[in-house]
């Protein structure tokens, strides 16, 4: 299988993101002891991990212990540029932190002016909004953003990919990533390997560098293989598009994003 060496990529990375990218950044990804705290920052910006555009809706954010039970979000702060909270980790193992977004959007004509409506799929199906107006440019979007933090030894319970939708199978544990080593992931859709999926990778501090997003593709078996060139915080994004199962003849864009820390050996 062919490896992707980030330091020697021939693919040209785009200098500006096409849309604001959603990210989650933990204060630490590996902790020890019987219990500890982690601070989770959530935001959306042109360059992942930059705090310069918008915080995330608090109701979209969730934290899960290794046994799958939800953890309380303490000291929640929903700011203009960033949403943050603390989570107390009391179980040994790997914890999962998520930002889940699902919506339908379309444009409609309002007295000659094009206006955008956006709401949840449930709201759209229940209310059928603006049905008396000309509606166009429909789009359904599902966006799942995650990061992981391990207290003690890594565990795998929270890493199991979902049976429905777009997800990432962690063949290499997300809290065991080291500079100079190889990590393997698999893009999956509805539980099956997803070939030729669009993959974007970015390292923290993009605004200080000339080259930004690195464009990749999953292989025929859905595999994404990366040799990390250096330590730091990385943003990994996988994208896929299928027909909407809610709006006829509309696309359903799915995106999975992960905040991953690569540590020095």
Coordinates of C-alpha atoms in Angstrom, one line a residue:
X1 CA 0.0 0.0 0.0
X2 CA 1.3 3.4 -0.9
X3 CA 2.1 5.8 2.0
X4 CA 1.5 9.5 2.1
X5 CA 4.6 11.5 3.2
X6 CA 3.3 14.9 4.2
X7 CA 6.7 16.6 3.9
X8 CA 7.0 15.5 0.3
X9 CA 3.5 15.9 -1.1
X10 CA 3.3 16.9 -4.7
X11 CA -0.4 17.8 -4.3
X12 CA -0.9 21.6 -4.0
X13 CA -2.7 22.7 -0.9
X14 CA -5.3 25.5 -1.2
X15 CA -4.3 28.7 0.5
X16 CA -7.7 29.7 1.7
X17 CA -10.5 27.4 2.9
X18 CA -13.7 27.3 0.9
X19 CA -15.8 27.7 4.1
X20 CA -15.3 28.1 7.8
X21 CA -14.0 24.9 9.3
X22 CA -15.3 23.5 12.6
X23 CA -12.7 22.2 15.1
X24 CA -12.3 20.9 18.7
X25 CA -9.1 21.4 20.6
X26 CA -8.4 19.8 24.0
X27 CA -6.0 21.2 26.5
X28 CA -4.4 17.7 26.7
X29 CA -4.9 14.4 25.0
X30 CA -3.0 12.2 27.4
X31 CA -3.5 12.4 31.2
X32 CA -2.5 10.2 34.1
X33 CA -3.7 9.6 37.7
X34 CA -7.1 8.5 39.1
X35 CA -8.9 11.6 37.8
X36 CA -8.1 14.9 36.1
X37 CA -9.7 17.8 34.2
X38 CA -9.5 18.8 30.5
X39 CA -10.6 22.0 28.9
X40 CA -12.3 21.7 25.5
X41 CA -12.3 24.6 23.0
X42 CA -14.7 24.6 20.1
X43 CA -14.9 27.0 17.2
X44 CA -15.2 27.6 13.5
X45 CA -12.7 29.6 11.5
X46 CA -10.9 29.7 8.1
X47 CA -7.9 27.9 9.5
X48 CA -8.5 25.2 12.1
X49 CA -7.7 26.1 15.7
X50 CA -7.6 29.8 15.0
X51 CA -9.9 31.7 17.4
X52 CA -11.1 34.4 15.0
X53 CA -14.6 33.7 13.7
X54 CA -17.3 32.1 15.7
X55 CA -17.9 29.9 18.7
X56 CA -20.1 26.8 18.5
X57 CA -23.7 26.4 19.8
X58 CA -23.4 24.8 23.2
X59 CA -26.4 22.5 22.6
X60 CA -24.3 20.8 19.8
X61 CA -21.5 19.8 22.1
X62 CA -21.2 16.5 24.0
X63 CA -18.6 14.7 26.1
X64 CA -18.6 11.0 26.7
X65 CA -16.7 8.8 29.2
X66 CA -15.1 5.5 28.1
X67 CA -18.3 3.6 29.0
X68 CA -20.3 5.8 26.7
X69 CA -22.1 7.8 29.3
X70 CA -22.3 11.6 28.9
X71 CA -20.1 13.8 31.1
X72 CA -21.2 17.1 32.5
X73 CA -19.8 20.2 30.8
X74 CA -18.5 22.4 33.6
X75 CA -17.8 26.2 33.4
X76 CA -19.4 26.4 30.0
X77 CA -18.6 29.6 28.2
X78 CA -20.3 30.4 24.9
X79 CA -18.2 33.3 23.6
X80 CA -18.4 35.2 20.3
X81 CA -15.2 33.5 18.9
X82 CA -15.0 30.3 20.9
X83 CA -17.1 28.0 23.1
X84 CA -15.2 26.3 26.0
X85 CA -16.0 24.0 28.9
X86 CA -14.2 21.8 31.4
X87 CA -14.8 18.1 31.8
X88 CA -13.8 16.1 34.8
X89 CA -12.4 12.7 33.8
X90 CA -12.9 10.0 36.5
X91 CA -12.9 6.8 34.4
X92 CA -9.7 5.2 33.1
X93 CA -9.6 5.1 29.3
X94 CA -10.4 7.1 26.2
X95 CA -13.0 9.8 26.3
X96 CA -14.8 11.3 23.2
X97 CA -15.8 14.9 22.7
X98 CA -18.1 15.8 19.9
X99 CA -19.8 18.7 18.0
X100 CA -22.8 17.5 16.0
X101 CA -24.6 19.6 13.4
X102 CA -27.5 18.6 11.1
X103 CA -29.5 21.0 9.0
X104 CA -31.4 21.7 5.8
X105 CA -30.9 25.0 3.9
X106 CA -32.4 26.6 0.8
X107 CA -32.9 30.0 -0.7
X108 CA -36.3 31.5 -1.3
X109 CA -37.5 34.6 -3.1
X110 CA -38.8 37.4 -0.9
X111 CA -40.0 40.3 -3.0
X112 CA -37.2 39.8 -5.5
X113 CA -34.5 39.3 -2.9
X114 CA -32.9 35.9 -2.4
X115 CA -33.0 34.9 1.3
X116 CA -31.6 31.8 3.0
X117 CA -33.5 29.6 5.3
X118 CA -31.7 27.1 7.6
X119 CA -33.0 24.7 10.1
X120 CA -33.0 21.1 11.4
X121 CA -34.2 18.3 9.2
X122 CA -37.0 17.7 11.9
X123 CA -38.1 21.4 11.7
X124 CA -38.1 21.3 7.9
X125 CA -40.2 18.1 7.7
X126 CA -42.6 19.3 10.4
X127 CA -43.2 22.9 9.2
X128 CA -42.5 22.8 5.4
X129 CA -41.2 26.4 5.7
X130 CA -41.8 29.0 2.9
X131 CA -43.9 26.5 1.0
X132 CA -45.7 29.4 -0.7
X133 CA -42.5 30.9 -2.1
X134 CA -40.1 29.8 -4.8
X135 CA -37.5 27.6 -3.1
X136 CA -34.1 26.7 -4.7
X137 CA -30.5 25.7 -3.9
X138 CA -31.5 23.0 -1.4
X139 CA -28.7 21.4 0.6
X140 CA -28.7 18.9 3.5
X141 CA -25.6 18.9 5.7
X142 CA -24.4 16.5 8.4
X143 CA -21.2 17.5 10.2
X144 CA -19.6 15.6 13.0
X145 CA -16.5 16.9 14.7
X146 CA -14.6 14.9 17.4
X147 CA -11.5 14.8 19.6
X148 CA -10.3 12.2 22.1
X149 CA -8.6 12.4 25.5
X150 CA -7.2 9.4 27.4
X151 CA -6.9 9.1 31.1
X152 CA -4.4 6.3 31.9
X153 CA -4.3 3.6 29.3
X154 CA -6.0 4.0 25.9
X155 CA -9.3 2.1 25.3
X156 CA -11.3 1.5 22.2
X157 CA -15.0 1.5 23.2
X158 CA -15.7 5.1 22.1
X159 CA -13.8 4.6 18.8
X160 CA -16.3 2.2 17.2
X161 CA -17.5 3.8 13.9
X162 CA -21.2 4.5 13.5
X163 CA -23.3 2.1 11.5
X164 CA -25.0 4.9 9.6
X165 CA -23.5 8.0 8.0
X166 CA -19.9 9.1 7.5
X167 CA -17.3 8.2 10.1
X168 CA -13.6 7.3 10.7
X169 CA -12.3 4.0 11.8
X170 CA -9.2 4.5 14.0
X171 CA -6.8 1.6 13.0
X172 CA -4.2 3.6 14.9
X173 CA -5.5 4.9 18.3
X174 CA -6.0 8.7 18.1
X175 CA -4.1 9.2 21.4
X176 CA -1.1 7.2 20.2
X177 CA 0.1 9.4 17.4
X178 CA 3.8 10.2 17.3
X179 CA 6.0 12.3 15.0
X180 CA 8.0 10.1 12.6
X181 CA 5.6 7.2 12.9
X182 CA 2.8 6.0 10.6
X183 CA -0.9 6.3 11.4
X184 CA -3.7 4.4 9.7
X185 CA -7.4 5.3 9.5
X186 CA -10.3 4.1 7.4
X187 CA -13.0 6.3 6.0
X188 CA -16.4 4.5 6.3
X189 CA -19.9 5.3 5.1
X190 CA -22.9 3.3 6.5
X191 CA -20.3 1.0 8.1
X192 CA -18.5 0.1 4.9
X193 CA -15.1 1.3 3.6
X194 CA -15.4 4.5 1.6
X195 CA -13.0 4.7 -1.4
X196 CA -11.8 7.9 -3.0
X197 CA -13.2 10.1 -0.2
X198 CA -11.9 13.7 -0.1
X199 CA -9.5 14.1 2.8
X200 CA -8.0 17.4 4.1
X201 CA -5.2 17.7 6.6
X202 CA -3.9 20.8 8.4
X203 CA -1.4 21.5 11.1
X204 CA -2.0 24.2 13.8
X205 CA -0.5 27.6 13.0
X206 CA -1.6 27.8 9.4
X207 CA -1.8 31.5 9.3
X208 CA 2.0 31.6 9.9
X209 CA 2.8 29.4 6.9
X210 CA 2.6 29.7 3.1
X211 CA 1.2 26.2 2.5
X212 CA -2.0 25.4 4.2
X213 CA -4.5 22.5 3.6
X214 CA -3.1 19.3 2.2
X215 CA -5.5 17.5 -0.1
X216 CA -5.6 13.7 0.0
X217 CA -7.9 10.8 -1.0
X218 CA -8.7 7.5 0.7
X219 CA -7.6 4.5 -1.3
X220 CA -9.7 1.7 -2.7
X221 CA -10.2 0.2 0.8
X222 CA -11.0 3.5 2.4
X223 CA -7.5 3.6 4.0
X224 CA -5.8 6.9 4.9
X225 CA -2.1 6.4 5.7
X226 CA -0.1 9.2 7.1
X227 CA 3.6 9.5 8.2
X228 CA 3.5 12.5 10.6
X229 CA 6.3 14.9 9.8
X230 CA 6.4 16.6 13.2
X231 CA 4.6 17.0 16.5
X232 CA 1.7 19.3 17.0
X233 CA -2.1 19.6 16.7
X234 CA -3.6 18.4 13.4
X235 CA -7.1 18.8 11.9
X236 CA -8.2 15.9 9.7
X237 CA -11.3 16.2 7.6
X238 CA -13.2 13.6 5.5
X239 CA -16.0 14.5 3.1
X240 CA -18.6 12.6 1.1
X241 CA -21.8 13.5 -0.8
X242 CA -24.9 11.5 -1.5
X243 CA -28.5 12.3 -2.5
X244 CA -30.6 13.7 0.3
X245 CA -33.2 11.3 1.7
X246 CA -35.3 14.3 2.8
X247 CA -35.3 16.7 -0.1
X248 CA -35.8 15.3 -3.6
X249 CA -32.9 16.1 -6.1
X250 CA -30.9 17.8 -3.4
X251 CA -27.3 16.9 -2.2
X252 CA -26.6 15.6 1.3
X253 CA -23.0 16.8 2.2
X254 CA -21.4 14.8 5.0
X255 CA -18.2 15.8 6.8
X256 CA -16.3 14.2 9.6
X257 CA -13.6 16.3 11.3
X258 CA -11.1 15.3 14.0
X259 CA -8.7 17.2 16.2
X260 CA -5.6 15.0 16.7
X261 CA -2.5 15.6 18.7
X262 CA 0.8 14.2 17.4
X263 CA 3.4 14.0 20.2
X264 CA 7.2 13.9 19.9
X265 CA 8.8 10.5 20.3

